[in-house]
Amino acid sequence: MGEPQQVSALPLPPMQYIKEYTDDNVRKGLAPKPPPPIRDNYMMFGNPFQCDDLIIRPLESQGIERLHPMQFDHKRELKKLNMSILINFLDLLDILIKSPGSIKREEKLEDLKLLFVHMHHLINEYRPHQARETLRVMMEVQKRQRLETAERFQKHLERVVEMIHGCLASLPDDLPQPDTSSMAGAVVSGSGADVRLKAEPMDVEASCMAEQTGKHVPATTKEKVWDKDATMCSIIDEMT
């Protein structure tokens, strides 16, 4: 016996349209254009609709009797509708048991239908509020993720700065002066040619001290900073 075939609950895709939207047709502009927007009226699920209709139409415009007042509490009315549906359903069961052919059965079915329509209408009136709340939650999640990312980045940055300061502090102050000719440039080899790049010392700590105090930094301090920077450059060059 062959394997049972799975049947989809949805209809098959319209292959006569899908085959027209190939990459070649889209590139050449031969793919069918989308249908023009509807500007008059249209039918949906067998009901006529106007393009300028409200998203949630009032019950009176649909020819449905209103069971609740114009000003009401949605939560309270939904609870009342839920209780009314339960009571009417029990009444319907009682009618079906005692006299199934009674005309009251059709009346009770109409009452249940009207109650369900009202409940569905009140739930739909909550849709804009639901959309706003969903958007608010999404924005709060994005904000929290970005703040966490920035906080992790700040922690990593502080660790890197501490490591650099620790490395600089661990270097002795009486290091021999490195060869300036070897530190004046770096040779980078690539594709058979040598490119010489010039490097200049960076007196970061000295300049920062000068900016903060507003005073001239002695030459000995600059030389010590330069000695540490040059030593660090030499160590990195040897490691690479």
Short mmCIF file of C-alpha atoms in Angstrom, two decimals, residues 27 36 42 49 54 60 68 118 195 210 225 229:
data_model
loop_
_atom_site.label_atom_id
_atom_site.label_comp_id
_atom_site.label_asym_id
_atom_site.label_seq_id
_atom_site.Cartn_x
_atom_site.Cartn_y
_atom_site.Cartn_z
CA ARG A 27 14.09 41.64 -15.01
CA PRO A 36 -5.46 48.37 -9.74
CA TYR A 42 -16.65 45.22 -3.74
CA PHE A 49 -18.56 46.75 1.06
CA LEU A 54 -15.08 52.30 8.43
CA GLU A 60 -26.95 49.84 12.75
CA HIS A 68 -26.14 47.50 24.55
CA HIS A 118 -22.51 41.39 19.34
CA VAL A 195 55.26 49.69 0.57
CA ALA A 210 48.31 68.94 29.16
CA VAL A 225 55.51 57.83 27.33
CA ASP A 229 54.73 53.19 23.25
#
